[in-house]
Short mmCIF file of C-alpha atoms in Angstrom, two decimals:
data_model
loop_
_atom_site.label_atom_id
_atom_site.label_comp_id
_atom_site.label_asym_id
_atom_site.label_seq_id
_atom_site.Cartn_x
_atom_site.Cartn_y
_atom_site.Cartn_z
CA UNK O 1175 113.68 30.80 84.42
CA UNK O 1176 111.06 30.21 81.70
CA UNK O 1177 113.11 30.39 77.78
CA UNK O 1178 111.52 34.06 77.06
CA UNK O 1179 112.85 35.27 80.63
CA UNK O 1180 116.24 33.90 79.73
CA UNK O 1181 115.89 35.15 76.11
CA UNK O 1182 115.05 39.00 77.47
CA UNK O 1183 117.62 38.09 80.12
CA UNK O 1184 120.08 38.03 77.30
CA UNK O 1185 118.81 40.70 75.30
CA UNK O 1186 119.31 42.98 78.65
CA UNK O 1187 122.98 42.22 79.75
CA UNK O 1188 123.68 42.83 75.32
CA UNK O 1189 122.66 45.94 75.72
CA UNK O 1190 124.06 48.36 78.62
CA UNK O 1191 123.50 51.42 76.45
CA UNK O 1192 120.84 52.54 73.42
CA UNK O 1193 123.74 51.76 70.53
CA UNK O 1194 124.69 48.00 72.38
CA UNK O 1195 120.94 47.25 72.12
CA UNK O 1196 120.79 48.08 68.34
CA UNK O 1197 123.62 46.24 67.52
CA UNK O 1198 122.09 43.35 69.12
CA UNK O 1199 118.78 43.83 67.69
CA UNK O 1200 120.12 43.61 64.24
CA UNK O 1201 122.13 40.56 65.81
CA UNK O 1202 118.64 38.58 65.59
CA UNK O 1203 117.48 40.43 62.62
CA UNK O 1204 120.17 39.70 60.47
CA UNK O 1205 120.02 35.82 61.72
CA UNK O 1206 116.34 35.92 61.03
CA UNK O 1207 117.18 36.60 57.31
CA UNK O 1208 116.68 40.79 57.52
CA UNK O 1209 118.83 42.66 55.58
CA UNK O 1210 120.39 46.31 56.02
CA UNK O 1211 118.65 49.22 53.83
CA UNK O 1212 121.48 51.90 54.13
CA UNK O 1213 119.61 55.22 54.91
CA UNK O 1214 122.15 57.28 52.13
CA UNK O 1215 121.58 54.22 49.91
CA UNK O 1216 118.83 53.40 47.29
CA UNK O 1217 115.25 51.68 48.35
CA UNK O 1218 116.36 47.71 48.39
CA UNK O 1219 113.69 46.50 46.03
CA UNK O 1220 111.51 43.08 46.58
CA UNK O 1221 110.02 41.37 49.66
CA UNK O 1222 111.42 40.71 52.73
CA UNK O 1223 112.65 41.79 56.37
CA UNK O 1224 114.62 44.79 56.47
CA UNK O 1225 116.24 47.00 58.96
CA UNK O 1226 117.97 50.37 58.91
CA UNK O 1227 119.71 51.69 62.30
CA UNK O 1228 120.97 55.29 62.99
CA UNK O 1229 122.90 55.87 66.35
CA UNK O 1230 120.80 54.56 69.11
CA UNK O 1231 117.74 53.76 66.89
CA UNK O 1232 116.55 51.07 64.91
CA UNK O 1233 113.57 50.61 62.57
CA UNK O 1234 112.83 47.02 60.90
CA UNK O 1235 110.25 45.93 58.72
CA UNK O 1236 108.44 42.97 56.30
CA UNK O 1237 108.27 44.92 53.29
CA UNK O 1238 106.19 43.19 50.32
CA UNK O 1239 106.68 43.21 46.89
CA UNK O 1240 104.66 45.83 45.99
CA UNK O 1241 104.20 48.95 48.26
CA UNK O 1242 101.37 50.82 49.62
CA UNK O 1243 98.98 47.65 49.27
CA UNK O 1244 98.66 46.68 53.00
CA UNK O 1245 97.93 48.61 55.82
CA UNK O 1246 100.88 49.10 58.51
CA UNK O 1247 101.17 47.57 61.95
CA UNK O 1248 103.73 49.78 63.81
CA UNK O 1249 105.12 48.62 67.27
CA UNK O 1250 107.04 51.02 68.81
CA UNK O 1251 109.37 51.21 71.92
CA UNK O 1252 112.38 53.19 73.28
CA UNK O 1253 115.87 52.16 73.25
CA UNK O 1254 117.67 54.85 76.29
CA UNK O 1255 117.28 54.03 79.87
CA UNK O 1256 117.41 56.33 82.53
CA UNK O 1257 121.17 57.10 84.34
CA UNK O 1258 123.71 59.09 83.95
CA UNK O 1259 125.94 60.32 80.96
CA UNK O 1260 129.81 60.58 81.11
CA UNK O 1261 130.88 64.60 80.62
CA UNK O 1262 132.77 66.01 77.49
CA UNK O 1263 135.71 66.56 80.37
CA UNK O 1264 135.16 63.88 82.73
CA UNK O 1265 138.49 63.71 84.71
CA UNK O 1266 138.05 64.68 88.19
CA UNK O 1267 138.36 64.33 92.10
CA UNK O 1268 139.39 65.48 95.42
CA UNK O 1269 140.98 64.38 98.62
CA UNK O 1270 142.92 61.55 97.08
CA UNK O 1271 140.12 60.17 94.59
CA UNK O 1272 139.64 60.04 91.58
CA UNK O 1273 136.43 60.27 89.84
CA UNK O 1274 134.38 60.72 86.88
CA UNK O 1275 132.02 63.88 85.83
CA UNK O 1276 128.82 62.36 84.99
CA UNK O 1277 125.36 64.19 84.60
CA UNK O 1278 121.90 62.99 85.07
CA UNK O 1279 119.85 61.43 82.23
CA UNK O 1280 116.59 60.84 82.52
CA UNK O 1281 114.42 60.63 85.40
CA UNK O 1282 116.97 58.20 87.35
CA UNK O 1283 115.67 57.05 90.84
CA UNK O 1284 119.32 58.63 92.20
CA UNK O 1285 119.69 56.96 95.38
CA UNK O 1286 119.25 52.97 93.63
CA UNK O 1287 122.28 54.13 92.21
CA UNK O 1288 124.56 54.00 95.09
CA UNK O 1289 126.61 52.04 96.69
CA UNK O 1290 126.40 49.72 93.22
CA UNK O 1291 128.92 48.12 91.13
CA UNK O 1292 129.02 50.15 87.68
CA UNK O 1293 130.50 49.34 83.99
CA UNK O 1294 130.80 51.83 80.83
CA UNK O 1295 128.87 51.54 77.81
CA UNK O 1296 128.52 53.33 74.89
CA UNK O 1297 130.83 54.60 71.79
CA UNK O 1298 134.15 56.93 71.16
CA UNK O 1299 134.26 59.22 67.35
CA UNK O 1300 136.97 59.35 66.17
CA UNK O 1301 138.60 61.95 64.29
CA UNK O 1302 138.91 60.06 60.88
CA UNK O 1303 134.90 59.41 61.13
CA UNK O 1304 134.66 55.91 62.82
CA UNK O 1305 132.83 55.46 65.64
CA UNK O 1306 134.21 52.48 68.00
CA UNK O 1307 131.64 50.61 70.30
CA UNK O 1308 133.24 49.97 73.84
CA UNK O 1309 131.95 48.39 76.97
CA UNK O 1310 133.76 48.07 80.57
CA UNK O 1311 132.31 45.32 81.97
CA UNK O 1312 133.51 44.80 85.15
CA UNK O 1313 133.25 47.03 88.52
CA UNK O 1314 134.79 49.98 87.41
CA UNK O 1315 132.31 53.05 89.11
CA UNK O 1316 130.88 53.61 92.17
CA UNK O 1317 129.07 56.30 93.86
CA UNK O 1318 129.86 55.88 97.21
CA UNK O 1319 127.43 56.70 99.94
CA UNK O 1320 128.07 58.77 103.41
CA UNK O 1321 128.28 57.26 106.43
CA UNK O 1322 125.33 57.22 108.65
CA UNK O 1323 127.41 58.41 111.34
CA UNK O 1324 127.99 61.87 109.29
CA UNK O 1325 124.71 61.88 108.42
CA UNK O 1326 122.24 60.54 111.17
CA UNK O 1327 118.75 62.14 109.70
CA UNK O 1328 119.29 60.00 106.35
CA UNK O 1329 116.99 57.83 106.91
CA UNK O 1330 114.45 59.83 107.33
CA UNK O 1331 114.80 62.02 104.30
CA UNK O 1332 118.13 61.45 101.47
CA UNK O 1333 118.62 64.75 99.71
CA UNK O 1334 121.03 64.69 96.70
CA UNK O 1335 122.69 67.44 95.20
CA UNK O 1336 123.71 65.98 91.11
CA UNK O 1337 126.65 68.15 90.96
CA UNK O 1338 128.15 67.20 94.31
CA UNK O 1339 127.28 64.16 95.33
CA UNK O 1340 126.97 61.89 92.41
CA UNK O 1341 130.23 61.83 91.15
CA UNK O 1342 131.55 58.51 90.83
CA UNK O 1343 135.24 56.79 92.17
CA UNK O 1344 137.23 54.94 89.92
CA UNK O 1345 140.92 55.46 91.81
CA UNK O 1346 143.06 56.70 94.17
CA UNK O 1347 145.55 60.25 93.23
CA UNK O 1348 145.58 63.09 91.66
CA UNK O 1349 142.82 63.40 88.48
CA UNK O 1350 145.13 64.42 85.32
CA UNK O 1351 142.92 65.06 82.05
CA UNK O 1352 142.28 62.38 79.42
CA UNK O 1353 142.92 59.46 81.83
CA UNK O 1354 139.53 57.97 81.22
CA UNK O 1355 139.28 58.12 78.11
CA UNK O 1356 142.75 56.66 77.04
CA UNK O 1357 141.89 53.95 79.55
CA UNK O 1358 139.14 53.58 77.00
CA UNK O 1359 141.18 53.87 73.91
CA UNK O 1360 143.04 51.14 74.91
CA UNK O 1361 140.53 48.85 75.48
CA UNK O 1362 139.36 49.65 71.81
CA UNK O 1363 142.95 49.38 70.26
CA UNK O 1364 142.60 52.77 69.23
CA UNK O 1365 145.28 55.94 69.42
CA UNK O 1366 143.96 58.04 72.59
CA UNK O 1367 145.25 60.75 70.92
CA UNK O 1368 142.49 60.51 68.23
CA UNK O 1369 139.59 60.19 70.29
CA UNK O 1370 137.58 63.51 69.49
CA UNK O 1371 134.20 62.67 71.70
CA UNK O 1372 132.57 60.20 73.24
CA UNK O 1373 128.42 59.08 74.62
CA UNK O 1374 129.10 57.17 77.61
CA UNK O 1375 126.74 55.26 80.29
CA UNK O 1376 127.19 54.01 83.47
CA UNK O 1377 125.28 50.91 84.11
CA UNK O 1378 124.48 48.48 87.04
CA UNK O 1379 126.48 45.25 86.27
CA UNK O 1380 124.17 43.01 88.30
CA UNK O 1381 122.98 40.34 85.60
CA UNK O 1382 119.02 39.65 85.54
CA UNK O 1383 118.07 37.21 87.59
CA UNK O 1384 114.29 35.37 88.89
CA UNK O 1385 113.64 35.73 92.42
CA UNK O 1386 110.57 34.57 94.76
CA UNK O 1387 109.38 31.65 96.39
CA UNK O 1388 108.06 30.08 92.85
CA UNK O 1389 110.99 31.88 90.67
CA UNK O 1390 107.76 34.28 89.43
CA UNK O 1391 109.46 37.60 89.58
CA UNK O 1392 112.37 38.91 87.18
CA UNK O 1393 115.08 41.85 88.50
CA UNK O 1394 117.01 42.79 86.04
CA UNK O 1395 118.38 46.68 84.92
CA UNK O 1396 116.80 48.40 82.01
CA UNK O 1397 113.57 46.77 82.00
CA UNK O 1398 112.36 50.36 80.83
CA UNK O 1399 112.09 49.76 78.14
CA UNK O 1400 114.30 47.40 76.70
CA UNK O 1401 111.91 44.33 78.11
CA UNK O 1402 109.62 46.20 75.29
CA UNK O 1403 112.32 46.62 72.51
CA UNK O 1404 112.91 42.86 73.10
CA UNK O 1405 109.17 41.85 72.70
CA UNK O 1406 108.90 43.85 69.70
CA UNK O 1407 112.18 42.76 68.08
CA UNK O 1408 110.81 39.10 68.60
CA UNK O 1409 107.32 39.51 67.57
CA UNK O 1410 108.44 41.32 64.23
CA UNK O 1411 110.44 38.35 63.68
CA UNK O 1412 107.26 35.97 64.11
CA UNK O 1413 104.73 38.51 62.22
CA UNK O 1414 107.13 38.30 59.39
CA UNK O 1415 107.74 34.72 59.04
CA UNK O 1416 103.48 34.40 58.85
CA UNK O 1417 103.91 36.48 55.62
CA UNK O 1418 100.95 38.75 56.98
CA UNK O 1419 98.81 41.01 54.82
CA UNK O 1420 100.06 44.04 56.66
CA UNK O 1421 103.09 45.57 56.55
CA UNK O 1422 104.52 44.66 60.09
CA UNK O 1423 107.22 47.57 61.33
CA UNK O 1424 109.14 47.98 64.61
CA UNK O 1425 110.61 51.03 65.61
CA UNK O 1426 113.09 51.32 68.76
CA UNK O 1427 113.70 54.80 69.42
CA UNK O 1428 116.52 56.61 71.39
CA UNK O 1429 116.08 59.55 73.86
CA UNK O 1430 112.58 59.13 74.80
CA UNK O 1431 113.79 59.58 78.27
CA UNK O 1432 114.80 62.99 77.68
CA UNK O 1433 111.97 64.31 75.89
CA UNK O 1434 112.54 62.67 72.07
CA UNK O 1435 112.84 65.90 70.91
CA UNK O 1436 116.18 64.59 68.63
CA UNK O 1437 116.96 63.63 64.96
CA UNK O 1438 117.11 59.86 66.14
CA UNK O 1439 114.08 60.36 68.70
CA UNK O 1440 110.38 60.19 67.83
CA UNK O 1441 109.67 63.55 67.51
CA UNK O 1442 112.02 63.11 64.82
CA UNK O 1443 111.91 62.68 60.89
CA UNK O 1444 113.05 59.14 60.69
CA UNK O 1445 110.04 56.95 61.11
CA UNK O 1446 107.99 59.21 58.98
CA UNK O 1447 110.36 59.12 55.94
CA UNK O 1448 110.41 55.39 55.89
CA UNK O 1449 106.36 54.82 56.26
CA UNK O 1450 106.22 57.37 53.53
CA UNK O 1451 108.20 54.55 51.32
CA UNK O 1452 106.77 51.60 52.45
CA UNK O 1453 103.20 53.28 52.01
CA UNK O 1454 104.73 54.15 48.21
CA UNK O 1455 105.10 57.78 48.35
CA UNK O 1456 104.02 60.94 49.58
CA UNK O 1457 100.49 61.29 47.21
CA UNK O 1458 99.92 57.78 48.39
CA UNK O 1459 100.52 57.81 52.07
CA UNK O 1460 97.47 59.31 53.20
CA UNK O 1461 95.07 56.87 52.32
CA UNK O 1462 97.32 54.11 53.38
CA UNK O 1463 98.66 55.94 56.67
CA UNK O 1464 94.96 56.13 57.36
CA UNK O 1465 94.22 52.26 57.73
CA UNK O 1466 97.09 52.30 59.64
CA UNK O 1467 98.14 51.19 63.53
CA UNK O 1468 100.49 52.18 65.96
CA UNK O 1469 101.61 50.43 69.37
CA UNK O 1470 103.18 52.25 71.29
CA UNK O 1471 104.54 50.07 74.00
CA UNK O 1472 106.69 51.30 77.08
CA UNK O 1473 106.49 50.06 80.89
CA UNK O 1474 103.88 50.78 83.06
CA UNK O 1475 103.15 51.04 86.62
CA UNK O 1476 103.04 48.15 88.55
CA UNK O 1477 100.96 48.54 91.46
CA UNK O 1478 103.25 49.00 94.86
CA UNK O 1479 102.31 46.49 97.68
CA UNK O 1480 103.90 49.83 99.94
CA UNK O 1481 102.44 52.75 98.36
CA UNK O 1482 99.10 51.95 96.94
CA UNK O 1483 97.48 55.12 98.29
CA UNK O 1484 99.54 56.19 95.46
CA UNK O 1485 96.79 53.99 92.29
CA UNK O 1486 94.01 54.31 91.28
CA UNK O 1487 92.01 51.12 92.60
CA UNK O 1488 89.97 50.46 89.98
CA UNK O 1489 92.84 50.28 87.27
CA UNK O 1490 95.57 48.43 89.10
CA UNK O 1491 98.05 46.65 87.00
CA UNK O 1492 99.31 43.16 88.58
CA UNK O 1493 102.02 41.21 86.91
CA UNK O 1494 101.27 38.04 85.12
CA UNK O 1495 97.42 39.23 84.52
CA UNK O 1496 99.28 40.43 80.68
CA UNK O 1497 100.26 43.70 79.46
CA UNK O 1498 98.59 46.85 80.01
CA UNK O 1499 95.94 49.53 78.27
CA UNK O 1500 96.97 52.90 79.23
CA UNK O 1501 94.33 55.15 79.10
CA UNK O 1502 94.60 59.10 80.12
CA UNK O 1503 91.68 61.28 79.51
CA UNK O 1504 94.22 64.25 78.50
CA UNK O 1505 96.15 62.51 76.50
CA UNK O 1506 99.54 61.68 77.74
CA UNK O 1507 98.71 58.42 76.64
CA UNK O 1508 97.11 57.95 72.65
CA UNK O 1509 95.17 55.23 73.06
CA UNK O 1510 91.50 55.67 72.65
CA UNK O 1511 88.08 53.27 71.77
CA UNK O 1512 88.83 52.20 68.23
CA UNK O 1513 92.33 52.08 69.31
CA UNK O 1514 91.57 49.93 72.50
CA UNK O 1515 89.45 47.56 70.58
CA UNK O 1516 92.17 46.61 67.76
CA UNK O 1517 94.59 45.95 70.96
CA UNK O 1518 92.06 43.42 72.78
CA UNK O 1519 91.01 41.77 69.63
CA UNK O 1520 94.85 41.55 69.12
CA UNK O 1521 94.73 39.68 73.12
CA UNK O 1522 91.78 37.82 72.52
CA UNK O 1523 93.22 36.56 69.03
CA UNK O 1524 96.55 35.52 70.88
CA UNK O 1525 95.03 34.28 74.40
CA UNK O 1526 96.50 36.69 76.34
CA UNK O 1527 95.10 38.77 79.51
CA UNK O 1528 94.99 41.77 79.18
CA UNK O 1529 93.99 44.86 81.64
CA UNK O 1530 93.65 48.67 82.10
CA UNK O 1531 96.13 50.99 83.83
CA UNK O 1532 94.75 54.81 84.53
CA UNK O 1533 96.86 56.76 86.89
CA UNK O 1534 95.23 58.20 89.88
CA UNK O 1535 93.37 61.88 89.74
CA UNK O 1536 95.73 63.24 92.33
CA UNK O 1537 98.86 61.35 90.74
CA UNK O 1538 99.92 62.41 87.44
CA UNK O 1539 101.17 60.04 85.00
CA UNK O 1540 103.95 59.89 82.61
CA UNK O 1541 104.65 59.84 78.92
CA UNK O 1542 105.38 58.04 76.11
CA UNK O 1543 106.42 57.75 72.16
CA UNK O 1544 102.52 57.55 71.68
CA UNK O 1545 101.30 61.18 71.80
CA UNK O 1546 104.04 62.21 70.07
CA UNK O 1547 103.75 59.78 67.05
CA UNK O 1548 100.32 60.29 66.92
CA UNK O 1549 100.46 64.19 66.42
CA UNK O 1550 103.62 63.77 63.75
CA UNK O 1551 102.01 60.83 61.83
CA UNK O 1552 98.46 61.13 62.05
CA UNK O 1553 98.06 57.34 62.86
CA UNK O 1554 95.69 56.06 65.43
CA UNK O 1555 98.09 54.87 68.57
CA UNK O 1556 97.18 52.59 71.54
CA UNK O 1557 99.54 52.64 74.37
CA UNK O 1558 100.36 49.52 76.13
CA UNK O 1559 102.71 47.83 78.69
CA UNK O 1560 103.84 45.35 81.10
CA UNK O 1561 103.55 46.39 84.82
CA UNK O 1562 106.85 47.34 86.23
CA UNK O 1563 108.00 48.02 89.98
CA UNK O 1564 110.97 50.46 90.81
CA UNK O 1565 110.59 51.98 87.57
CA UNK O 1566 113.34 54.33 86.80
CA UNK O 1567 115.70 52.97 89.21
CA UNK O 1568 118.68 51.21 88.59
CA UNK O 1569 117.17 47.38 88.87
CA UNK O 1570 112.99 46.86 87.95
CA UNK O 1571 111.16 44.09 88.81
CA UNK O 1572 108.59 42.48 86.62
CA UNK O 1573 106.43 39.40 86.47
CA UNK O 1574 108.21 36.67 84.82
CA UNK O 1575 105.89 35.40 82.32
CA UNK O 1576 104.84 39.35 81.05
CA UNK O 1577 107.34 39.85 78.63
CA UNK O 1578 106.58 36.41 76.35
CA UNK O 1579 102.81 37.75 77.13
CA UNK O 1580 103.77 41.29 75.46
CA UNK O 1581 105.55 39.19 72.83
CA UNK O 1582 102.45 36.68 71.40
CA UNK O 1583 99.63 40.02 71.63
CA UNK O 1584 101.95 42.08 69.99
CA UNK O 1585 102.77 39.60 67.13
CA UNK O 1586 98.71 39.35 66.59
CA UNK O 1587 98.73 43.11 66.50
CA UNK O 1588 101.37 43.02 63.76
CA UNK O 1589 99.11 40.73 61.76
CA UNK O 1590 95.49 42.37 62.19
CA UNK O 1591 94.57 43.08 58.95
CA UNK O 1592 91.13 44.55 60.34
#
C-alpha cells in the first residue's frame, strides 16, 4: 500500500459516521497549526489556517491578513455516506431476536449490506446540552439473509422490503425499550437515564485494504465521499503552507446524500456566511465572489468491466488515468468551459492525468454539491472525481494511486491565482 492509500486508509476507518470524520479532520488541522473560529464567537483576526465545524460539517481555510484581497479557491466534498440510520425507538424483534429499527439513508446498494459484520457510529444529546461521540466497534449488527432453500428464485431477482427485511440482530429474547441505547450509555460513561436522542449509523467494520495481482486496487467502505474529504483536507493543508495568493477554503458538507437540503448541508447558509467574511463583507463580496472558484469534488463512475452497455464509450473513466471532469449538458453537474479549463491547467500545473466522465443518453446521472453551490453562491463550479466501482454499496473499490492524484491537482487548484 502506497503512504497516501494508507493515509486515506486511516482517514476511512476514523471516520464511520459524518461527525467521526470531522473530528478527525480537525485532528490534522489542528496538528497542521489551524485554529478553531467558534461560529457564536468573534472573527479571529490575522493570518493563518482556520477551521470552524458544526455537526457533521466542517469548513477550513488560509485566511490572510487582510480580507477580500485574493480571490477564493473553494474545494468542496460531502461528509455522509449512504446506509442506514438508527430509529428514535429502536428496540425491537420477533421470534426470539432481538433487533434494531433502522431506516434507509441514502441511496444504499441494500443487498451489499447483508450478511456483513456491522458497528455503531455516531453521537447521543444529552439532556444538560452535551453531545457525547460513541462508536461500537466490533460486530455488533447484522442483517441476516434468507436461506436459499426458502427462497429458491433469489438469485435471479432479490426484492427487499426496508421495513421488513432490513432490520438488523443484535441478540437473542424478548426486545424491552431503551436496551440499546443504555448499552450505549454505558459505553460513554454516561446516565442512560439522561440520554434524550441520538444520530446513529451502522457501518461495515471491514478495514480498507489493497487487493489485485500488483496491490493496484483499494476496497475500503465510504469511499463516497470521504476518499474526497480526505484529498481536500490534505491539499488545504499543502495550499496553505505555500502561503498562496488566493484564499484556499475546504468545505466538507453533511447530508448531501439526502438531498442537502439542511442547515449543515450545502443548500444551507453556512458556507455563504463565511465567504461573505473572508471576501470582507457583504458590499464587497460581489466583486471578489466573482474571481472566485469552486471544486466540487465527489466520486464518480468507474466504468464496470460487467455492465458497460450501461457508459457512455467515449467518456469512460478508468482508475489510475487521474480524477475525473464531469460534464452534463443539463446541468446536474456545474462544470462548464471556463470552468473545465481552470481544472486542467490545475492537472497540467501538477502532472496529473486527467479525463472526462459524461453519463450515457439513456442512463441518467447523479448529483452533486456543485449545482447547488453554484445557484446559492453565484461562483463558477467544476465538478470532478475519482472513478469509483460499487458506488453506494457498503465496500467501493478504487484505483490505488487516484486519491494522492485528486490530492496534488486539487492543491494546484487551491493555488491558481488565474
Amino acid at each position: 500500500m502506497t503512504d497516501a492509500a494508507r493515509d486515506l486508509a486511516s482517514f476511512l476507518t476514523a471516520s464511520p459516521s459524518p461527525y467521526h470524520a470531522v473530528a478527525e479532520a480537525v485532528r490534522r488541522l489542528t496538528a497542521a497549526g489551524f485554529v478553531e473560529q467558534p461560529e457564536d464567537g468573534p472573527w479571529v483576526e490575522g493570518a493563518g489556517g482556520r477551521y470552524l465545524r458544526r455537526d457533521g460539517t466542517i469548513l477550513a481555510w488560509w485566511q490572510p491578513a487582510t480580507p477580500g484581497d485574493r480571490p477564493l479557491r473553494i474545494f468542496a466534498a460531502h461528509t455522509d455516506s449512504p446506509g442506514f440510520k438508527v430509529k428514535p425507538n429502536p428496540d425491537v424483534g420477533a421470534a426470539g431476536w432481538r433487533q434494531v429499527g433502522v431506516e434507509v439513508y441514502g441511496g444504499a446498494l441494500w443487498n451489499s449490506w447483508l450478511d456483513r459484520d456491522l458497528g455503531l457510529a455516531g453521537r447521543l444529546a444529552l439532556y444538560d446540552g452535551r453531545v457525547v461521540p460513541v462508536r461500537v466497534d466490533r460486530p455488533l449488527l447484522r442483517i441476516p439473509q434468507l436461506a436459499i432453500h426458502l427462497d429458491r428464485g433469489v438469485n435471479q431477482g432479490l426484492t427487499l422490503d426496508p421495513q421488513q427485511h432490513l432490520l438488523p440482530v443484535w441478540g437473542l429474547g424478548v426486545p424491552d425499550d431503551g436496551d440499546l441505547l443504555e448499552f450505549l450509555a454505558v459505553r460513554c460513561d454516561e446516565d442512560p437515564s439522561e440520554v434524550a436522542a441520538h444520530d446513529l449509523f451502522t457501518y461495515d467494520l471491514t478495514p480498507p485494504a489493497t487487493l489485485g495481482r500488483d496491490d493496484e486496487l483499494m476496497a475500503a467502505p465510504r469511499l463516497d465521499n470521504l476518499a474526497s474529504v480526505h484529498a481536500g483536507v490534505t491539499a488545504l493543508i499543502a495550499a496553505a503552507e505555500r502561503d498562496p495568493g488566493t484564499v484556499p477554503v475546504f468545505v466538507g458538507f453533511d447530508h448531501e446524500e439526502v438531498g442537502s437540503d439542511t442547515a449543515t448541508g450545502a443548500a444551507g447558509p453556512l458556507l455563504e456566511t463565511v465567504l461573505t467574511e473572508l471576501a470582507g463583507g457583504f458590499d464587497r463580496r460581489r466583486a471578489a465572489f466573482s474571481r472566485s472558484r469552486c471544486l466540487s469534488v465527489d466520486v464518480t463512475h468507474a466504468a464496470h468491466p460487467n455492465h458497460l452497455d450501461k457508459h457512455d464509450p467515449d467518456h469512460l473513466s478508468v482508475p489510475n488515468r487521474g480524477p475525473s471532469l464531469k460534464v452534463n449538458a443539463v446541468q446536474r453537474y456545474a462544470t462548464d468551459a471556463p470552468g473545465a479549463a481552470a481544472w486542467k491547467r490545475a492537472c497540467r500545473t501538477a502532472d496529473v492525468p486527467s479525463q472526462v466522465f459524461v453519463s450515457k443518453n439513456t442512463v441518467p446521472c447523479g448529483s452533486t454539491v456543485g449545482p447547488i453551490m453554484a445557484t446559492r453562491l453565484g461562483i463558477r463550479t467544476i465538478d470532478v472525481g475519482i472513478p469509483v466501482l460499487s458506488m453506494h454499496s457498503a465496500r467501493e473499490l478504487c484505483g490505488v494511486h487516484d486519491p494522492s492524484l485528486l490530492f496534488r491537482a486539487g492543491v494546484e487548484f487551491l493555488n491558481d491565482p488565474e
